[in-house]
Amino acid sequence: MTEIVTIQVGGFANFVGSHFWNIQDELLGLAADPYADPVFRNQNLNMDVLYRTGETPQGIVSYTPRLVSVDLQGSLGSMSSRGTLYNETSPGPSYVTTWAGNISTHASGPHRKNLFLESLYEEERESLTVMNGINGRENNSRREIHDEDKVESLENGVQFWTDFSKVHYHPQSLYELSGLWTDVQEFDNYGIGKDAFSGGRGEEMSERLRFFAEECDYMQGFQFFVDDSGGFSAVAADFLESIADEYTKTPVLLYAVRGPVSHTNLRSQKQTVFRDIHDAVSFSRLSSFCKLIVPVGLPLLSRSKAATFLSVKDEEPYHCSAVYAASLHAITLPFRLEHLGPTADSCNISGSMDVSGVVQMLTGQARQNMVSILDVAMPAPPLTGKQVEQTLLRNLQPLTPDITEDVEDLQAVESISVQGSFGSPGHRASVSEVNDMVEAAYENATSRPKFCHLSVSQCPLPIPLPFPSIFGSHVGQHGELLDSPIISSRSRGSLDVHSIPMAARLRSSSAVLPFLENRLVKLRRYGIERGASGAQLLSSWGFGQDELQDMGESLSKMVSALDPHSHTSSDSD
Amino acid sequence: MLRVLNPNAEVLNKSAALHMNINAAKGLQDVLKTNLGPKGTIKMLVGGAGDIKLTKDGNTLLKEMQIQNPTAIMIARTAVAQDDISGDGTTSTVIFIGELMKQSERYIDEGMHPRVLVDGFEIAKRATLQFLEKFKTPVVMGDEPDKEILKMVARTTLRTKLYEALADQLTDIVTNAVLCIRKPEEAIDLFMVEIMHMRHKFDVDTRLVEGLVLDHGSRHPDMKRRAENCHILTCNVSLEYDKSEINAGFFYSNAEQREAMIAAERRQVDERVQKIIDLKNKVCSGKDNNFVVINQKGIDPPSLDLLARAGIIALRRAKRRNMERLILACGGEAVNSVDDLTPDCLGWAGLVYEHVLGEEKYTFVENVRNPHSCTILIKGPNDHTIAQIKDAVRDGLRAVKNTIEDESVVLGAGAFEVAARQHLINEVKKTVEGRAQLGVVAFADALLVVPKTLAENSGLDKQDVIIALTGEHDRGNVVGLSQHTGEPIDPQMEGIFDNYSVKRQILNSGPVIASQLLLVDEVIRAGRNMRKPT
Ligand SMILES: Nc1ncnc2c1ncn2[C@@H]1O[C@H](COP(=O)(O)OP(=O)(O)OP(=O)(O)O)[C@@H](O)[C@H]1O
Ligand SMILES: [Mg+2]
């Protein structure tokens, strides 16, 4: 089993995706760079899992993400929906062959490229000129753009996810929901999105997905990022339903990601109720069409324990999405570690497992719990020093909202990925060291999961240039944790920190109960109970009583599986 | 003081809102009116990132425009609904609504209450719909529909979207396509015409394929790229090894058990493949025939290997809709299991071949017997050209289908609008009592926006044209305008026909929206939460 097809639906999901693919692109670049740190040159990561090889109309070989991204019209900023690689040699824009009569041209003001994109574009043009053997004299007149200025331009003004993307996308990848514009509608609840999939749009999305799926010889699964804070939740639910229909046996791993902004801005009681109803419905629908769902996104990421070593601006999607993307990158590690034969030298990596393996492990077992928690240690602590056993587990902090902090759950199941962690200062820990350490950590821990899978790679997370300045003063150039802080007037970004060790974990645990109970209670209160105040709203969203009852039942099943004595799960009658 | 001030404020608000509505409707009319008819202007829209869209039809333009004014959004929605329902007439709808508002404005400025106008609209609408019943030209659609009339309707609509030579070529294509999929006694399902496109220098290479074109090819290097006399197996059967079943237990079982399970699972898939091979051997043995499998589900490499070795061509992950189309094109039946395969399941195609264009692959399934599904293969030099031709092809297909289902057509080039207007003024008006008469007149004059705009877009003087047309009409002739000279012509002689259902839909929805916009009270209430108009 090899290929994964990635799907990104909705504003914030595409921000996360953009960082995710920047990281992959950085890894690809480093692997081919003779001057790069050797750990990046022998990653033992199989990039074909996420990428496809193709050919442009000019006959040039292309390597692009196996991706379908869905967003509102106008959300692509200065990037063409056809991507950047397969550009047609168009015979000039005012050339119309199909009409003999009058032509009028209406151009909307071109989106200005920011300094970062401008320099990307220049670089590309330059390499083309070199390829064509032309020694451009105008090069001299070219403005030199300093890295500091690029980073700053991003720090000050990212509006679209394309503003910080350095990846070439396939022309089938970027789909804008036709007729739904970024800044006209407020696309902010399930009801608004409920018809967006119908009327040709859904068919277009499915066709694009089929384009990527048809090429796969052994697809291991879909990885689906959805921004479920608004109308995209409905779009994604309909899309997932059609996927479940068409690709019956292929597992879908769903990450429901939210930016902090989507948690705030509730001015009135009514809006709060509205939001609660949305959250309950959104989760019910999405969870019914996938194998594993991972809610990601804290209301106040900046003040969370997960951001202990970071300085994140909550109001910047560019910032928050980077943290989530880095964590999700770590989580995908087991899916693309190369399978090594027993004789092969396996000192760089261990713990490869495919999507269905991870899904089965986390959701199978006795409890069949399909909701997992995402924890991260960013950066991961070194595996030396005093009480080192505890630090790793202690530093792994949740990015999933609404969960219990300290919970003893003997039935818990976990999948941990550790990337590029340090042993003694300046030395990457070997795979066996990491294995031993983690084992020891659990030995000493007060509560232990029933089962834990560990994937290790010596390759750390590379920090691409278009990455937000979110590192705190204790994070060194290689992501090592410093004893004394670096005094600097500005926050630390990609020019100061080049890579960091990462640890991330998917955890199937009863700690997720509050998240589930919350949704169940709200669904009952506003939708199911006699005279429920949200019944009318829900019926305008297309939900009848029967369907709401079913949703309530499946939520209550999820709750009681984790807590057989739960009050919430049993008071349905 | 308060008691005096308040009603005043109300009136002021009302009239301001009313004028806002009128202006919005006129504004949208201005944007769309240059589109209308065979002499209209094509619009090239260039997006912020340089993406190009080409459009000559109202529907596409409205979808591509970012409309913010709530009134304009309402009108645009009506027009888009017009397209969903009847497939044409969006531009006419928008300019008709605009004109109803414009005509009303005159009377309202003279102090007339909108309610009276709206009453007049209602009367005029009913009378016009009745008149349409008399005016339409019935067409008999027996077992053999009159192909000439179908082609005339298709040509009329296509020539409003594409240059003549291409429009005329597509006229034959869309007419034949609809006739191909048409079954007696059944509703026409246009989805059974596949529309496929291919990058190619010349748009005139667009053609009708009697059979199916798929946008993928086989996935095995040893499979033939071209085969004649093919049995076609259309199926929805997984030919992939599925690991999830094995994973379910793998934490508890030992390595040997696991290996055994994997082997068992593989064997099951192989058995399914073998059943297909058995059928192939049965029908092909000793003959010079070929065997093609087109599967909606996946086929993994080991299965492809087995099939290739048996000389079978296999395609995986076919579009769901192609399952149905294949059966209609080639015969046989779509099977969901390989357990009871018989030769009766198989369809037939005289020729199956692959065409490769860069990383894109196409498979042609052609030379079929008695097809009820077909493919229009659009060729064009770039995406925006292809997209525009595709829009036009859809219009053409709808026009032919409408004609068959309506069993009637309406003379075009403004002929109906002129005749209906004269009917309202000369006959209907006098039967109406009181000031609602003026509503009838406003409606009647608004109808003339179609011939007027057609004249304007042809660079003619619209007043001259209207005088010439109404004069000729009153002499007892049915007349439209010549797009070249503006002189009265007989649309029948020129073969200019519009769809009956399109006309009826325009007449139905236009006045409804205009009335809503005129009864402004409701708009204020509805508009309270909306954004500021821009
Ligand atoms: N050869 C012709 N001479 C004069 N008028 C014509 C001719 N062909 C078509 N027309 C008129 O043009 C009008 C249709 O124009 P057009 O197709 O551009 O707009 P529409 O159908 O209202 O909207 P849409 O943009 O949805 O197609 C009809 O009134 C039709 O009678
Ligand atoms: Mg038309």
PDB file of C-alpha atoms in Angstrom, chain A residues 307-501:
ATOM      1  CA  ALA A 307       2.842  26.682  22.578  1.00  0.00           C
ATOM      2  CA  THR A 308       5.178  26.819  25.554  1.00  0.00           C
ATOM      3  CA  PHE A 309       8.217  27.387  23.376  1.00  0.00           C
ATOM      4  CA  LEU A 310       6.406  29.363  20.713  1.00  0.00           C
ATOM      5  CA  SER A 311       5.113  32.869  20.378  1.00  0.00           C
ATOM      6  CA  VAL A 312       2.083  32.618  18.164  1.00  0.00           C
ATOM      7  CA  LYS A 313      -0.297  35.375  17.186  1.00  0.00           C
ATOM      8  CA  ASP A 314      -3.781  33.958  17.546  1.00  0.00           C
ATOM      9  CA  GLU A 315      -5.325  36.366  15.105  1.00  0.00           C
ATOM     10  CA  GLU A 316      -2.986  35.258  12.317  1.00  0.00           C
ATOM     11  CA  PRO A 317      -4.125  32.175  10.409  1.00  0.00           C
ATOM     12  CA  TYR A 318      -0.638  32.208   8.883  1.00  0.00           C
ATOM     13  CA  HIS A 319       0.810  31.575  12.345  1.00  0.00           C
ATOM     14  CA  CYS A 320      -1.576  29.023  13.791  1.00  0.00           C
ATOM     15  CA  SER A 321      -1.823  26.950  10.646  1.00  0.00           C
ATOM     16  CA  ALA A 322       1.962  26.515  10.687  1.00  0.00           C
ATOM     17  CA  VAL A 323       1.864  24.833  14.098  1.00  0.00           C
ATOM     18  CA  TYR A 324      -0.899  22.482  13.016  1.00  0.00           C
ATOM     19  CA  ALA A 325       0.770  21.709   9.701  1.00  0.00           C
ATOM     20  CA  ALA A 326       4.062  20.862  11.402  1.00  0.00           C
ATOM     21  CA  SER A 327       2.226  18.526  13.769  1.00  0.00           C
ATOM     22  CA  LEU A 328       0.268  16.825  11.014  1.00  0.00           C
ATOM     23  CA  HIS A 329       3.457  16.414   9.051  1.00  0.00           C
ATOM     24  CA  ALA A 330       4.921  14.534  11.989  1.00  0.00           C
ATOM     25  CA  ILE A 331       1.820  12.354  12.290  1.00  0.00           C
ATOM     26  CA  THR A 332       2.045  11.249   8.657  1.00  0.00           C
ATOM     27  CA  LEU A 333       5.535   9.926   9.234  1.00  0.00           C
ATOM     28  CA  PRO A 334       4.634   6.220   9.611  1.00  0.00           C
ATOM     29  CA  PHE A 335       2.698   6.314   6.317  1.00  0.00           C
ATOM     30  CA  ARG A 336       5.735   7.087   4.258  1.00  0.00           C
ATOM     31  CA  LEU A 337       8.713   5.619   5.957  1.00  0.00           C
ATOM     32  CA  GLU A 338      10.282   3.280   3.509  1.00  0.00           C
ATOM     33  CA  HIS A 339       9.690  -0.382   4.198  1.00  0.00           C
ATOM     34  CA  LEU A 340      13.089  -1.807   4.908  1.00  0.00           C
ATOM     35  CA  GLY A 341      13.813  -5.421   4.417  1.00  0.00           C
ATOM     36  CA  PRO A 342      15.159  -7.257   7.454  1.00  0.00           C
ATOM     37  CA  THR A 343      18.692  -7.078   6.121  1.00  0.00           C
ATOM     38  CA  ALA A 344      18.664  -3.413   5.232  1.00  0.00           C
ATOM     39  CA  ASP A 345      20.426  -0.861   7.314  1.00  0.00           C
ATOM     40  CA  SER A 346      17.668   0.660   9.352  1.00  0.00           C
ATOM     41  CA  CYS A 347      19.533   3.068  11.523  1.00  0.00           C
ATOM     42  CA  ASN A 348      17.617   6.120  10.288  1.00  0.00           C
ATOM     43  CA  ILE A 349      14.039   5.078  10.701  1.00  0.00           C
ATOM     44  CA  SER A 350      11.671   2.613  12.243  1.00  0.00           C
ATOM     45  CA  GLY A 351       7.985   2.064  12.708  1.00  0.00           C
ATOM     46  CA  SER A 352       6.455   2.279   9.277  1.00  0.00           C
ATOM     47  CA  MET A 353       2.717   1.576   9.192  1.00  0.00           C
ATOM     48  CA  ASP A 354       0.059   2.410   6.636  1.00  0.00           C
ATOM     49  CA  VAL A 355      -3.085   4.486   7.063  1.00  0.00           C
ATOM     50  CA  SER A 356      -5.355   1.551   7.569  1.00  0.00           C
ATOM     51  CA  GLY A 357      -2.928   0.109  10.110  1.00  0.00           C
ATOM     52  CA  VAL A 358      -2.921   3.279  12.181  1.00  0.00           C
ATOM     53  CA  VAL A 359      -6.670   3.685  11.819  1.00  0.00           C
ATOM     54  CA  GLN A 360      -7.308   0.090  12.836  1.00  0.00           C
ATOM     55  CA  MET A 361      -4.988   0.384  15.766  1.00  0.00           C
ATOM     56  CA  LEU A 362      -6.554   3.564  17.125  1.00  0.00           C
ATOM     57  CA  THR A 363     -10.185   2.823  16.380  1.00  0.00           C
ATOM     58  CA  GLY A 364     -10.196  -0.923  16.671  1.00  0.00           C
ATOM     59  CA  GLN A 365      -9.528  -2.680  19.942  1.00  0.00           C
ATOM     60  CA  ALA A 366     -12.377  -3.159  22.296  1.00  0.00           C
ATOM     61  CA  ARG A 367     -13.797   0.347  22.268  1.00  0.00           C
ATOM     62  CA  GLN A 368     -14.038   1.281  18.632  1.00  0.00           C
ATOM     63  CA  ASN A 369     -13.375   4.920  19.471  1.00  0.00           C
ATOM     64  CA  MET A 370     -13.023   6.814  16.206  1.00  0.00           C
ATOM     65  CA  VAL A 371     -12.040  10.214  17.647  1.00  0.00           C
ATOM     66  CA  SER A 372      -8.372  10.755  18.351  1.00  0.00           C
ATOM     67  CA  ILE A 373      -6.530  13.541  20.107  1.00  0.00           C
ATOM     68  CA  LEU A 374      -3.520  15.219  18.546  1.00  0.00           C
ATOM     69  CA  ASP A 375      -0.642  16.078  20.877  1.00  0.00           C
ATOM     70  CA  VAL A 376       2.583  17.770  19.941  1.00  0.00           C
ATOM     71  CA  ALA A 377       5.952  18.681  21.375  1.00  0.00           C
ATOM     72  CA  MET A 378       7.276  21.508  19.234  1.00  0.00           C
ATOM     73  CA  PRO A 379      10.176  21.353  19.425  1.00  0.00           C
ATOM     74  CA  ALA A 380      10.683  17.918  20.925  1.00  0.00           C
ATOM     75  CA  PRO A 381      12.958  17.973  23.993  1.00  0.00           C
ATOM     76  CA  PRO A 382      16.387  16.329  23.902  1.00  0.00           C
ATOM     77  CA  LEU A 383      16.534  12.793  25.182  1.00  0.00           C
ATOM     78  CA  THR A 384      19.229  13.418  27.724  1.00  0.00           C
ATOM     79  CA  GLY A 385      19.612  14.990  31.073  1.00  0.00           C
ATOM     80  CA  LYS A 386      17.772  14.689  34.317  1.00  0.00           C
ATOM     81  CA  GLN A 387      14.341  13.142  34.417  1.00  0.00           C
ATOM     82  CA  VAL A 388      14.492  12.916  30.720  1.00  0.00           C
ATOM     83  CA  GLU A 389      11.919  10.160  30.750  1.00  0.00           C
ATOM     84  CA  GLN A 390       9.220  12.512  31.864  1.00  0.00           C
ATOM     85  CA  THR A 391      10.064  15.464  29.689  1.00  0.00           C
ATOM     86  CA  LEU A 392       9.035  13.892  26.410  1.00  0.00           C
ATOM     87  CA  LEU A 393       5.659  12.766  27.656  1.00  0.00           C
ATOM     88  CA  ARG A 394       5.146  15.974  29.596  1.00  0.00           C
ATOM     89  CA  ASN A 395       5.954  18.118  26.592  1.00  0.00           C
ATOM     90  CA  LEU A 396       3.462  16.358  24.406  1.00  0.00           C
ATOM     91  CA  GLN A 397       0.511  18.715  24.733  1.00  0.00           C
ATOM     92  CA  PRO A 398      -2.884  18.624  23.048  1.00  0.00           C
ATOM     93  CA  LEU A 399      -3.961  20.609  19.999  1.00  0.00           C
ATOM     94  CA  THR A 400      -7.440  19.121  20.295  1.00  0.00           C
ATOM     95  CA  PRO A 401      -9.937  21.330  22.116  1.00  0.00           C
ATOM     96  CA  ASP A 402     -12.373  20.429  24.894  1.00  0.00           C
ATOM     97  CA  ILE A 403     -10.495  17.525  26.438  1.00  0.00           C
ATOM     98  CA  THR A 404      -9.663  16.450  29.959  1.00  0.00           C
ATOM     99  CA  GLU A 405      -6.101  17.061  30.991  1.00  0.00           C
ATOM    100  CA  ASP A 406      -5.083  14.349  33.366  1.00  0.00           C
ATOM    101  CA  VAL A 407      -6.963  11.249  32.778  1.00  0.00           C
ATOM    102  CA  GLU A 408      -6.040   7.738  33.618  1.00  0.00           C
ATOM    103  CA  ASP A 409      -7.197   5.522  30.830  1.00  0.00           C
ATOM    104  CA  LEU A 410      -5.890   1.987  30.796  1.00  0.00           C
ATOM    105  CA  GLN A 411      -7.567   1.355  27.478  1.00  0.00           C
ATOM    106  CA  ALA A 412      -5.792   4.196  25.688  1.00  0.00           C
ATOM    107  CA  VAL A 413      -4.024   3.500  22.413  1.00  0.00           C
ATOM    108  CA  GLU A 414      -1.362   5.764  20.993  1.00  0.00           C
ATOM    109  CA  SER A 415       0.716   6.323  17.923  1.00  0.00           C
ATOM    110  CA  ILE A 416       3.782   8.481  18.482  1.00  0.00           C
ATOM    111  CA  SER A 417       6.098   9.932  15.857  1.00  0.00           C
ATOM    112  CA  VAL A 418       9.480  11.300  16.804  1.00  0.00           C
ATOM    113  CA  GLN A 419      11.552  13.174  14.240  1.00  0.00           C
ATOM    114  CA  GLY A 420      15.130  14.287  14.495  1.00  0.00           C
ATOM    115  CA  SER A 421      15.327  14.408  18.246  1.00  0.00           C
ATOM    116  CA  PHE A 422      18.646  15.086  19.949  1.00  0.00           C
ATOM    117  CA  GLY A 423      20.472  12.706  22.217  1.00  0.00           C
ATOM    118  CA  SER A 424      23.492  14.331  23.754  1.00  0.00           C
ATOM    119  CA  PRO A 425      23.863  17.988  22.704  1.00  0.00           C
ATOM    120  CA  GLY A 426      24.552  18.343  19.016  1.00  0.00           C
ATOM    121  CA  HIS A 427      23.949  14.673  18.280  1.00  0.00           C
ATOM    122  CA  ARG A 428      20.825  13.205  16.807  1.00  0.00           C
ATOM    123  CA  ALA A 429      19.573  10.334  18.897  1.00  0.00           C
ATOM    124  CA  SER A 430      19.747   7.026  17.126  1.00  0.00           C
ATOM    125  CA  VAL A 431      16.602   5.125  16.410  1.00  0.00           C
ATOM    126  CA  SER A 432      17.292   2.559  19.066  1.00  0.00           C
ATOM    127  CA  GLU A 433      18.031   5.274  21.596  1.00  0.00           C
ATOM    128  CA  VAL A 434      14.668   6.848  20.890  1.00  0.00           C
ATOM    129  CA  ASN A 435      12.964   3.500  21.127  1.00  0.00           C
ATOM    130  CA  ASP A 436      14.597   2.781  24.464  1.00  0.00           C
ATOM    131  CA  MET A 437      13.825   6.221  25.787  1.00  0.00           C
ATOM    132  CA  VAL A 438      10.179   6.088  24.953  1.00  0.00           C
ATOM    133  CA  GLU A 439       9.903   2.670  26.435  1.00  0.00           C
ATOM    134  CA  ALA A 440      11.589   3.861  29.596  1.00  0.00           C
ATOM    135  CA  ALA A 441       9.355   6.899  29.718  1.00  0.00           C
ATOM    136  CA  TYR A 442       6.281   4.737  29.747  1.00  0.00           C
ATOM    137  CA  GLU A 443       7.785   2.400  32.301  1.00  0.00           C
ATOM    138  CA  ASN A 444       8.064   5.295  34.696  1.00  0.00           C
ATOM    139  CA  ALA A 445       4.840   7.011  33.790  1.00  0.00           C
ATOM    140  CA  THR A 446       1.999   7.005  36.265  1.00  0.00           C
ATOM    141  CA  SER A 447      -0.512   5.909  33.682  1.00  0.00           C
ATOM    142  CA  ARG A 448       0.316   3.858  30.695  1.00  0.00           C
ATOM    143  CA  PRO A 449      -1.644   3.254  27.523  1.00  0.00           C
ATOM    144  CA  LYS A 450      -2.688  -0.219  26.624  1.00  0.00           C
ATOM    145  CA  PHE A 451      -0.798  -0.065  23.404  1.00  0.00           C
ATOM    146  CA  CYS A 452       1.613   2.322  21.786  1.00  0.00           C
ATOM    147  CA  HIS A 453       3.109   2.396  18.342  1.00  0.00           C
ATOM    148  CA  LEU A 454       6.293   4.380  17.785  1.00  0.00           C
ATOM    149  CA  SER A 455       7.666   5.721  14.507  1.00  0.00           C
ATOM    150  CA  VAL A 456      11.094   7.271  14.468  1.00  0.00           C
ATOM    151  CA  SER A 457      13.035   9.193  11.892  1.00  0.00           C
ATOM    152  CA  GLN A 458      16.326  10.977  12.368  1.00  0.00           C
ATOM    153  CA  CYS A 459      15.255  13.680   9.970  1.00  0.00           C
ATOM    154  CA  PRO A 460      13.944  16.778  11.804  1.00  0.00           C
ATOM    155  CA  LEU A 461      11.316  19.211  10.592  1.00  0.00           C
ATOM    156  CA  PRO A 462      12.964  21.623   8.157  1.00  0.00           C
ATOM    157  CA  ILE A 463      11.762  25.218   8.497  1.00  0.00           C
ATOM    158  CA  PRO A 464      11.056  26.649   5.049  1.00  0.00           C
ATOM    159  CA  LEU A 465      11.675  30.329   4.442  1.00  0.00           C
ATOM    160  CA  PRO A 466       7.966  31.116   4.163  1.00  0.00           C
ATOM    161  CA  PHE A 467       7.305  30.075   7.749  1.00  0.00           C
ATOM    162  CA  PRO A 468       6.000  32.450  10.406  1.00  0.00           C
ATOM    163  CA  SER A 469       8.268  33.865  13.083  1.00  0.00           C
ATOM    164  CA  ILE A 470       6.796  31.916  15.934  1.00  0.00           C
ATOM    165  CA  PHE A 471       9.776  30.565  17.804  1.00  0.00           C
ATOM    166  CA  GLY A 472      10.371  31.674  21.348  1.00  0.00           C
ATOM    167  CA  SER A 473      13.680  32.840  22.727  1.00  0.00           C
ATOM    168  CA  HIS A 474      14.606  29.396  24.034  1.00  0.00           C
ATOM    169  CA  VAL A 475      14.664  27.740  20.635  1.00  0.00           C
ATOM    170  CA  GLY A 476      18.073  27.451  19.004  1.00  0.00           C
ATOM    171  CA  GLN A 477      19.079  27.266  15.365  1.00  0.00           C
ATOM    172  CA  HIS A 478      18.511  23.535  15.154  1.00  0.00           C
ATOM    173  CA  GLY A 479      15.532  23.544  17.430  1.00  0.00           C
ATOM    174  CA  GLU A 480      17.561  22.665  20.498  1.00  0.00           C
ATOM    175  CA  LEU A 481      16.124  24.056  23.725  1.00  0.00           C
ATOM    176  CA  LEU A 482      18.467  26.652  25.163  1.00  0.00           C
ATOM    177  CA  ASP A 483      19.147  27.109  28.836  1.00  0.00           C
ATOM    178  CA  SER A 484      19.352  30.863  28.577  1.00  0.00           C
ATOM    179  CA  PRO A 485      17.104  32.799  26.234  1.00  0.00           C
ATOM    180  CA  ILE A 486      18.373  34.624  23.210  1.00  0.00           C
ATOM    181  CA  ILE A 487      17.815  38.318  23.625  1.00  0.00           C
ATOM    182  CA  SER A 488      16.392  39.720  20.474  1.00  0.00           C
ATOM    183  CA  SER A 489      14.020  42.483  19.607  1.00  0.00           C
ATOM    184  CA  ARG A 490      11.937  40.399  17.259  1.00  0.00           C
ATOM    185  CA  SER A 491      10.427  36.949  17.363  1.00  0.00           C
ATOM    186  CA  ARG A 492      12.461  34.203  15.827  1.00  0.00           C
ATOM    187  CA  GLY A 493      11.588  32.784  12.427  1.00  0.00           C
ATOM    188  CA  SER A 494      12.950  30.791   9.548  1.00  0.00           C
ATOM    189  CA  LEU A 495      16.156  32.803   9.296  1.00  0.00           C
ATOM    190  CA  ASP A 496      17.085  32.033  12.891  1.00  0.00           C
ATOM    191  CA  VAL A 497      15.751  28.528  13.260  1.00  0.00           C
ATOM    192  CA  HIS A 498      16.512  26.157  10.386  1.00  0.00           C
ATOM    193  CA  SER A 499      15.059  22.939  11.658  1.00  0.00           C
ATOM    194  CA  ILE A 500      13.469  21.544  14.771  1.00  0.00           C
ATOM    195  CA  PRO A 501      13.005  18.081  16.231  1.00  0.00           C
TER     196      PRO A 501
END
